[in-house]
């Protein structure tokens, strides 16, 4: 498969990680928590992704019901049977599913987004998408720090499929530092996630991205970088900050 200079919209699939335990949030399911505009947290993250990526997959646990999480019945889902083993295991399940999906045979890269980050600008996502290739890792940087999402070219999918336990993609990014492109963005949303219930109150009433659906409806560059932190690596399964 030829590798274009940059990813066309349908060349890149968004993968929204939402299979984690989110222990720090408390007893309630964080994915269903309501944002100030009334939209469920996970549904907002999926809507943001859909504004930039025509193709997307949401990674859920085996026993999750998408509609109960505010998603539409036709939302494409990848099940993560090993989600309880940690972030690395969920990533492995996700990328094994991507690699084996014939509908994604022409996809050159996957953008790994976290289901608890509702403030990403769709413009940021489009800028990152347009820099993706099959042989490159792309991530944003704001205020001197890298953030989410991270886009992995297809050449890295086999390594991601081999992850295990709670080890995220830190090692993969470190091993391929020379193939990592960081894009400077004017978007503090690349660092904003919801770990605690109190974090919801700190969100602005209006966020970047598509408007909330009506009630009842779900919805400067530089190579490498000197920061060893991998924004896909978390100490607990998806939804927990390092």
PDB file of C-alpha atoms in Angstrom:
ATOM      1  CA  UNK A   1       0.000   0.000   0.000  1.00  0.00           C
ATOM      2  CA  UNK A   2       1.406   3.356  -0.938  1.00  0.00           C
ATOM      3  CA  UNK A   3       1.972   5.886   1.848  1.00  0.00           C
ATOM      4  CA  UNK A   4       0.739   9.377   0.960  1.00  0.00           C
ATOM      5  CA  UNK A   5       2.489  12.498   2.218  1.00  0.00           C
ATOM      6  CA  UNK A   6      -0.385  13.168   4.564  1.00  0.00           C
ATOM      7  CA  UNK A   7      -3.539  11.480   5.694  1.00  0.00           C
ATOM      8  CA  UNK A   8      -6.708  12.145   3.744  1.00  0.00           C
ATOM      9  CA  UNK A   9      -9.807  12.093   5.963  1.00  0.00           C
ATOM     10  CA  UNK A  10     -10.712   8.506   5.149  1.00  0.00           C
ATOM     11  CA  UNK A  11      -7.114   7.318   5.511  1.00  0.00           C
ATOM     12  CA  UNK A  12      -7.140   7.804   9.303  1.00  0.00           C
ATOM     13  CA  UNK A  13      -9.433   6.102  11.809  1.00  0.00           C
ATOM     14  CA  UNK A  14     -10.161   7.561  15.243  1.00  0.00           C
ATOM     15  CA  UNK A  15      -9.958   5.086  18.122  1.00  0.00           C
ATOM     16  CA  UNK A  16     -11.692   6.353  21.268  1.00  0.00           C
ATOM     17  CA  UNK A  17     -10.513   4.462  24.357  1.00  0.00           C
ATOM     18  CA  UNK A  18     -13.385   4.033  26.810  1.00  0.00           C
ATOM     19  CA  UNK A  19     -12.895   0.619  28.399  1.00  0.00           C
ATOM     20  CA  UNK A  20     -11.083   1.697  31.565  1.00  0.00           C
ATOM     21  CA  UNK A  21     -12.235   1.479  35.165  1.00  0.00           C
ATOM     22  CA  UNK A  22     -11.931   5.223  35.979  1.00  0.00           C
ATOM     23  CA  UNK A  23     -11.511   4.442  39.675  1.00  0.00           C
ATOM     24  CA  UNK A  24     -10.642   7.971  40.719  1.00  0.00           C
ATOM     25  CA  UNK A  25     -13.958   9.318  39.478  1.00  0.00           C
ATOM     26  CA  UNK A  26     -15.935   7.422  42.103  1.00  0.00           C
ATOM     27  CA  UNK A  27     -18.781   4.944  41.979  1.00  0.00           C
ATOM     28  CA  UNK A  28     -20.637   6.507  39.050  1.00  0.00           C
ATOM     29  CA  UNK A  29     -19.765   5.610  35.472  1.00  0.00           C
ATOM     30  CA  UNK A  30     -17.673   8.561  34.314  1.00  0.00           C
ATOM     31  CA  UNK A  31     -18.557   7.965  30.690  1.00  0.00           C
ATOM     32  CA  UNK A  32     -22.182   8.898  31.436  1.00  0.00           C
ATOM     33  CA  UNK A  33     -21.324  12.024  33.459  1.00  0.00           C
ATOM     34  CA  UNK A  34     -23.018  15.156  32.137  1.00  0.00           C
ATOM     35  CA  UNK A  35     -20.972  18.086  30.883  1.00  0.00           C
ATOM     36  CA  UNK A  36     -22.144  21.666  31.532  1.00  0.00           C
ATOM     37  CA  UNK A  37     -23.994  21.601  28.179  1.00  0.00           C
ATOM     38  CA  UNK A  38     -25.839  18.434  29.213  1.00  0.00           C
ATOM     39  CA  UNK A  39     -24.003  16.076  26.875  1.00  0.00           C
ATOM     40  CA  UNK A  40     -22.636  12.779  28.280  1.00  0.00           C
ATOM     41  CA  UNK A  41     -18.838  12.808  28.535  1.00  0.00           C
ATOM     42  CA  UNK A  42     -18.127   9.892  26.213  1.00  0.00           C
ATOM     43  CA  UNK A  43     -20.732  11.009  23.685  1.00  0.00           C
ATOM     44  CA  UNK A  44     -19.073  14.441  23.567  1.00  0.00           C
ATOM     45  CA  UNK A  45     -15.656  12.895  22.918  1.00  0.00           C
ATOM     46  CA  UNK A  46     -17.094  10.722  20.136  1.00  0.00           C
ATOM     47  CA  UNK A  47     -18.862  13.718  18.553  1.00  0.00           C
ATOM     48  CA  UNK A  48     -15.593  15.687  18.561  1.00  0.00           C
ATOM     49  CA  UNK A  49     -13.797  12.803  16.878  1.00  0.00           C
ATOM     50  CA  UNK A  50     -16.528  12.393  14.276  1.00  0.00           C
ATOM     51  CA  UNK A  51     -16.149  16.059  13.300  1.00  0.00           C
ATOM     52  CA  UNK A  52     -12.637  15.299  12.027  1.00  0.00           C
ATOM     53  CA  UNK A  53     -12.565  11.568  11.296  1.00  0.00           C
ATOM     54  CA  UNK A  54     -15.177   9.967   9.018  1.00  0.00           C
ATOM     55  CA  UNK A  55     -14.049   6.598  10.343  1.00  0.00           C
ATOM     56  CA  UNK A  56     -14.021   5.872  14.053  1.00  0.00           C
ATOM     57  CA  UNK A  57     -14.176   3.000  16.524  1.00  0.00           C
ATOM     58  CA  UNK A  58     -15.064   3.185  20.226  1.00  0.00           C
ATOM     59  CA  UNK A  59     -13.275   0.710  22.494  1.00  0.00           C
ATOM     60  CA  UNK A  60     -15.595  -0.665  25.192  1.00  0.00           C
ATOM     61  CA  UNK A  61     -15.656  -3.504  27.705  1.00  0.00           C
ATOM     62  CA  UNK A  62     -17.441  -6.727  26.819  1.00  0.00           C
ATOM     63  CA  UNK A  63     -20.435  -5.944  29.033  1.00  0.00           C
ATOM     64  CA  UNK A  64     -20.918  -2.311  27.962  1.00  0.00           C
ATOM     65  CA  UNK A  65     -24.109  -1.252  26.170  1.00  0.00           C
ATOM     66  CA  UNK A  66     -23.338   1.674  23.828  1.00  0.00           C
ATOM     67  CA  UNK A  67     -26.800   3.189  24.127  1.00  0.00           C
ATOM     68  CA  UNK A  68     -26.567   3.214  27.917  1.00  0.00           C
ATOM     69  CA  UNK A  69     -23.423   5.337  27.508  1.00  0.00           C
ATOM     70  CA  UNK A  70     -25.198   7.921  25.355  1.00  0.00           C
ATOM     71  CA  UNK A  71     -23.972   6.529  22.029  1.00  0.00           C
ATOM     72  CA  UNK A  72     -26.125   5.838  19.005  1.00  0.00           C
ATOM     73  CA  UNK A  73     -26.965   2.179  18.272  1.00  0.00           C
ATOM     74  CA  UNK A  74     -24.889   2.244  15.067  1.00  0.00           C
ATOM     75  CA  UNK A  75     -21.679   3.454  16.761  1.00  0.00           C
ATOM     76  CA  UNK A  76     -18.828   1.182  15.571  1.00  0.00           C
ATOM     77  CA  UNK A  77     -17.420  -0.619  18.607  1.00  0.00           C
ATOM     78  CA  UNK A  78     -14.334  -2.704  19.308  1.00  0.00           C
ATOM     79  CA  UNK A  79     -14.655  -4.903  22.373  1.00  0.00           C
ATOM     80  CA  UNK A  80     -11.691  -5.114  24.735  1.00  0.00           C
ATOM     81  CA  UNK A  81     -11.983  -8.445  26.568  1.00  0.00           C
ATOM     82  CA  UNK A  82      -8.706  -7.817  28.399  1.00  0.00           C
ATOM     83  CA  UNK A  83      -9.541  -4.280  29.548  1.00  0.00           C
ATOM     84  CA  UNK A  84      -9.317  -5.235  33.210  1.00  0.00           C
ATOM     85  CA  UNK A  85      -5.650  -6.088  32.697  1.00  0.00           C
ATOM     86  CA  UNK A  86      -4.789  -2.441  32.017  1.00  0.00           C
ATOM     87  CA  UNK A  87      -4.261   0.172  29.356  1.00  0.00           C
ATOM     88  CA  UNK A  88      -1.738  -1.815  27.337  1.00  0.00           C
ATOM     89  CA  UNK A  89      -4.103  -4.757  27.133  1.00  0.00           C
ATOM     90  CA  UNK A  90      -6.917  -2.506  25.933  1.00  0.00           C
ATOM     91  CA  UNK A  91      -4.664  -0.944  23.300  1.00  0.00           C
ATOM     92  CA  UNK A  92      -3.657  -4.426  22.138  1.00  0.00           C
ATOM     93  CA  UNK A  93      -7.307  -5.476  21.814  1.00  0.00           C
ATOM     94  CA  UNK A  94      -8.083  -2.263  19.939  1.00  0.00           C
ATOM     95  CA  UNK A  95      -5.264  -2.512  17.421  1.00  0.00           C
ATOM     96  CA  UNK A  96      -5.790  -6.222  16.849  1.00  0.00           C
ATOM     97  CA  UNK A  97      -9.372  -5.324  15.983  1.00  0.00           C
ATOM     98  CA  UNK A  98      -8.293  -2.532  13.649  1.00  0.00           C
ATOM     99  CA  UNK A  99      -5.741  -4.675  11.836  1.00  0.00           C
ATOM    100  CA  UNK A 100      -8.278  -7.446  11.289  1.00  0.00           C
ATOM    101  CA  UNK A 101     -11.079  -5.202  10.029  1.00  0.00           C
ATOM    102  CA  UNK A 102     -11.396  -5.475   6.226  1.00  0.00           C
ATOM    103  CA  UNK A 103     -13.267  -2.153   6.155  1.00  0.00           C
ATOM    104  CA  UNK A 104     -10.038  -0.505   7.330  1.00  0.00           C
ATOM    105  CA  UNK A 105      -7.685  -2.229   4.901  1.00  0.00           C
ATOM    106  CA  UNK A 106      -6.839   1.092   3.219  1.00  0.00           C
ATOM    107  CA  UNK A 107      -6.354   2.989   6.489  1.00  0.00           C
ATOM    108  CA  UNK A 108      -2.815   4.332   6.973  1.00  0.00           C
ATOM    109  CA  UNK A 109      -3.000   5.553  10.574  1.00  0.00           C
ATOM    110  CA  UNK A 110      -5.070   5.482  13.766  1.00  0.00           C
ATOM    111  CA  UNK A 111      -5.648   8.433  16.081  1.00  0.00           C
ATOM    112  CA  UNK A 112      -5.811   7.264  19.698  1.00  0.00           C
ATOM    113  CA  UNK A 113      -8.173   9.516  21.651  1.00  0.00           C
ATOM    114  CA  UNK A 114      -9.276   9.196  25.257  1.00  0.00           C
ATOM    115  CA  UNK A 115     -12.960   9.085  26.051  1.00  0.00           C
ATOM    116  CA  UNK A 116     -12.626  11.526  28.955  1.00  0.00           C
ATOM    117  CA  UNK A 117     -11.195  14.481  26.991  1.00  0.00           C
ATOM    118  CA  UNK A 118     -14.129  16.623  25.803  1.00  0.00           C
ATOM    119  CA  UNK A 119     -12.288  19.884  25.090  1.00  0.00           C
ATOM    120  CA  UNK A 120     -10.215  18.958  22.058  1.00  0.00           C
ATOM    121  CA  UNK A 121     -10.725  21.306  19.148  1.00  0.00           C
ATOM    122  CA  UNK A 122     -11.855  19.587  15.928  1.00  0.00           C
ATOM    123  CA  UNK A 123      -9.441  21.899  14.121  1.00  0.00           C
ATOM    124  CA  UNK A 124      -6.579  20.396  16.132  1.00  0.00           C
ATOM    125  CA  UNK A 125      -7.786  16.927  15.203  1.00  0.00           C
ATOM    126  CA  UNK A 126      -7.927  17.847  11.528  1.00  0.00           C
ATOM    127  CA  UNK A 127      -4.424  19.332  11.619  1.00  0.00           C
ATOM    128  CA  UNK A 128      -3.046  16.180  13.202  1.00  0.00           C
ATOM    129  CA  UNK A 129      -4.986  13.959  10.806  1.00  0.00           C
ATOM    130  CA  UNK A 130      -3.547  15.772   7.816  1.00  0.00           C
ATOM    131  CA  UNK A 131       0.021  15.089   9.005  1.00  0.00           C
ATOM    132  CA  UNK A 132      -0.480  11.356   9.527  1.00  0.00           C
ATOM    133  CA  UNK A 133       1.267   8.749   7.381  1.00  0.00           C
ATOM    134  CA  UNK A 134       1.731   5.022   7.699  1.00  0.00           C
ATOM    135  CA  UNK A 135       5.353   5.461   8.805  1.00  0.00           C
ATOM    136  CA  UNK A 136       4.947   8.265  11.346  1.00  0.00           C
ATOM    137  CA  UNK A 137       3.779   8.937  14.899  1.00  0.00           C
ATOM    138  CA  UNK A 138       2.114  12.342  15.286  1.00  0.00           C
ATOM    139  CA  UNK A 139       1.174  14.106  18.504  1.00  0.00           C
ATOM    140  CA  UNK A 140       0.292  17.676  19.497  1.00  0.00           C
ATOM    141  CA  UNK A 141       2.268  19.998  21.756  1.00  0.00           C
ATOM    142  CA  UNK A 142       0.963  23.009  23.650  1.00  0.00           C
ATOM    143  CA  UNK A 143       2.721  25.209  26.214  1.00  0.00           C
ATOM    144  CA  UNK A 144       5.831  23.058  25.981  1.00  0.00           C
ATOM    145  CA  UNK A 145       4.110  19.747  26.724  1.00  0.00           C
ATOM    146  CA  UNK A 146       2.884  16.944  24.446  1.00  0.00           C
ATOM    147  CA  UNK A 147      -0.716  15.878  24.746  1.00  0.00           C
ATOM    148  CA  UNK A 148      -3.511  13.874  23.170  1.00  0.00           C
ATOM    149  CA  UNK A 149      -4.364  12.422  20.773  1.00  0.00           C
ATOM    150  CA  UNK A 150      -1.454  10.418  19.409  1.00  0.00           C
ATOM    151  CA  UNK A 151      -1.653   9.158  15.836  1.00  0.00           C
ATOM    152  CA  UNK A 152       0.137   5.919  14.993  1.00  0.00           C
ATOM    153  CA  UNK A 153       0.944   4.983  11.408  1.00  0.00           C
ATOM    154  CA  UNK A 154       0.010   1.484  10.359  1.00  0.00           C
ATOM    155  CA  UNK A 155       3.649   0.370  10.544  1.00  0.00           C
ATOM    156  CA  UNK A 156       3.349   0.575  14.364  1.00  0.00           C
ATOM    157  CA  UNK A 157       0.092  -1.336  14.723  1.00  0.00           C
ATOM    158  CA  UNK A 158       1.767  -4.724  15.186  1.00  0.00           C
ATOM    159  CA  UNK A 159       3.759  -3.362  18.147  1.00  0.00           C
ATOM    160  CA  UNK A 160       0.618  -1.861  19.655  1.00  0.00           C
ATOM    161  CA  UNK A 161      -1.201  -5.174  19.222  1.00  0.00           C
ATOM    162  CA  UNK A 162       1.551  -6.869  21.251  1.00  0.00           C
ATOM    163  CA  UNK A 163       1.191  -4.655  24.346  1.00  0.00           C
ATOM    164  CA  UNK A 164       0.102  -6.268  27.595  1.00  0.00           C
ATOM    165  CA  UNK A 165      -0.868  -5.346  31.128  1.00  0.00           C
ATOM    166  CA  UNK A 166      -0.925  -1.703  32.108  1.00  0.00           C
ATOM    167  CA  UNK A 167       2.027  -0.650  29.961  1.00  0.00           C
ATOM    168  CA  UNK A 168       0.878   1.992  27.511  1.00  0.00           C
ATOM    169  CA  UNK A 169       2.563   3.129  24.322  1.00  0.00           C
ATOM    170  CA  UNK A 170       5.446   4.981  26.027  1.00  0.00           C
ATOM    171  CA  UNK A 171       8.008   2.424  24.939  1.00  0.00           C
ATOM    172  CA  UNK A 172       6.841   2.471  21.333  1.00  0.00           C
ATOM    173  CA  UNK A 173       7.083   6.261  21.142  1.00  0.00           C
ATOM    174  CA  UNK A 174      10.529   6.173  22.765  1.00  0.00           C
ATOM    175  CA  UNK A 175      11.847   3.494  20.403  1.00  0.00           C
ATOM    176  CA  UNK A 176      10.727   5.455  17.365  1.00  0.00           C
ATOM    177  CA  UNK A 177      11.601   8.971  18.487  1.00  0.00           C
ATOM    178  CA  UNK A 178      13.124   9.799  15.110  1.00  0.00           C
ATOM    179  CA  UNK A 179       9.812   8.979  13.430  1.00  0.00           C
ATOM    180  CA  UNK A 180       7.712  11.094  15.799  1.00  0.00           C
ATOM    181  CA  UNK A 181       6.384  14.421  14.566  1.00  0.00           C
ATOM    182  CA  UNK A 182       5.129  16.958  17.112  1.00  0.00           C
ATOM    183  CA  UNK A 183       2.726  19.618  15.964  1.00  0.00           C
ATOM    184  CA  UNK A 184       2.507  22.878  17.916  1.00  0.00           C
ATOM    185  CA  UNK A 185      -1.160  23.760  18.447  1.00  0.00           C
ATOM    186  CA  UNK A 186      -3.002  26.600  20.134  1.00  0.00           C
ATOM    187  CA  UNK A 187      -5.295  24.221  21.989  1.00  0.00           C
ATOM    188  CA  UNK A 188      -5.113  23.728  25.773  1.00  0.00           C
ATOM    189  CA  UNK A 189      -7.749  21.021  25.327  1.00  0.00           C
ATOM    190  CA  UNK A 190      -5.002  18.521  24.478  1.00  0.00           C
ATOM    191  CA  UNK A 191      -4.203  18.479  28.219  1.00  0.00           C
ATOM    192  CA  UNK A 192      -7.746  18.607  29.659  1.00  0.00           C
ATOM    193  CA  UNK A 193      -9.272  15.377  30.887  1.00  0.00           C
ATOM    194  CA  UNK A 194     -11.868  14.441  33.485  1.00  0.00           C
ATOM    195  CA  UNK A 195     -10.404  12.360  36.288  1.00  0.00           C
ATOM    196  CA  UNK A 196     -12.590  13.511  39.177  1.00  0.00           C
ATOM    197  CA  UNK A 197     -16.230  14.505  39.447  1.00  0.00           C
ATOM    198  CA  UNK A 198     -15.035  17.962  40.517  1.00  0.00           C
ATOM    199  CA  UNK A 199     -13.278  18.382  37.162  1.00  0.00           C
ATOM    200  CA  UNK A 200     -16.654  18.713  35.459  1.00  0.00           C
ATOM    201  CA  UNK A 201     -17.413  21.936  37.311  1.00  0.00           C
ATOM    202  CA  UNK A 202     -14.166  23.473  36.027  1.00  0.00           C
ATOM    203  CA  UNK A 203     -15.102  22.998  32.375  1.00  0.00           C
ATOM    204  CA  UNK A 204     -16.243  26.006  30.349  1.00  0.00           C
ATOM    205  CA  UNK A 205     -19.938  26.132  29.546  1.00  0.00           C
ATOM    206  CA  UNK A 206     -19.059  26.255  25.853  1.00  0.00           C
ATOM    207  CA  UNK A 207     -16.490  23.853  24.479  1.00  0.00           C
ATOM    208  CA  UNK A 208     -14.805  23.578  21.080  1.00  0.00           C
ATOM    209  CA  UNK A 209     -16.459  21.171  18.730  1.00  0.00           C
ATOM    210  CA  UNK A 210     -19.932  20.367  17.473  1.00  0.00           C
ATOM    211  CA  UNK A 211     -22.925  21.541  19.525  1.00  0.00           C
ATOM    212  CA  UNK A 212     -24.621  19.160  21.893  1.00  0.00           C
ATOM    213  CA  UNK A 213     -27.394  17.181  20.180  1.00  0.00           C
ATOM    214  CA  UNK A 214     -31.016  17.695  21.074  1.00  0.00           C
ATOM    215  CA  UNK A 215     -32.269  15.889  24.151  1.00  0.00           C
ATOM    216  CA  UNK A 216     -32.593  12.188  23.520  1.00  0.00           C
ATOM    217  CA  UNK A 217     -30.144  12.189  20.612  1.00  0.00           C
ATOM    218  CA  UNK A 218     -26.692  10.630  20.971  1.00  0.00           C
ATOM    219  CA  UNK A 219     -24.461  11.879  18.868  1.00  0.00           C
ATOM    220  CA  UNK A 220       4.603  24.860  14.100  1.00  0.00           C
ATOM    221  CA  UNK A 221       5.901  21.277  13.688  1.00  0.00           C
ATOM    222  CA  UNK A 222       9.070  19.632  14.866  1.00  0.00           C
ATOM    223  CA  UNK A 223      10.325  16.067  14.624  1.00  0.00           C
ATOM    224  CA  UNK A 224      10.988  14.054  17.716  1.00  0.00           C
ATOM    225  CA  UNK A 225      10.758  16.109  20.861  1.00  0.00           C
ATOM    226  CA  UNK A 226      12.580  16.152  24.189  1.00  0.00           C
ATOM    227  CA  UNK A 227       9.734  15.015  26.433  1.00  0.00           C
ATOM    228  CA  UNK A 228       9.773  11.321  27.282  1.00  0.00           C
ATOM    229  CA  UNK A 229       6.216  11.327  28.620  1.00  0.00           C
ATOM    230  CA  UNK A 230       3.860   9.357  26.422  1.00  0.00           C
ATOM    231  CA  UNK A 231       0.353  10.781  26.685  1.00  0.00           C
ATOM    232  CA  UNK A 232      -1.071   7.325  25.991  1.00  0.00           C
ATOM    233  CA  UNK A 233       0.598   5.887  29.091  1.00  0.00           C
ATOM    234  CA  UNK A 234      -1.500   5.973  32.278  1.00  0.00           C
ATOM    235  CA  UNK A 235      -1.047   4.341  35.667  1.00  0.00           C
ATOM    236  CA  UNK A 236      -4.551   2.913  35.645  1.00  0.00           C
ATOM    237  CA  UNK A 237      -6.804   1.788  32.787  1.00  0.00           C
ATOM    238  CA  UNK A 238      -8.133   4.437  30.414  1.00  0.00           C
ATOM    239  CA  UNK A 239      -9.577   7.443  32.128  1.00  0.00           C
ATOM    240  CA  UNK A 240      -6.816   7.715  34.754  1.00  0.00           C
ATOM    241  CA  UNK A 241      -4.048  10.289  34.549  1.00  0.00           C
ATOM    242  CA  UNK A 242      -0.347   9.383  34.949  1.00  0.00           C
TER     243      UNK A 242
END
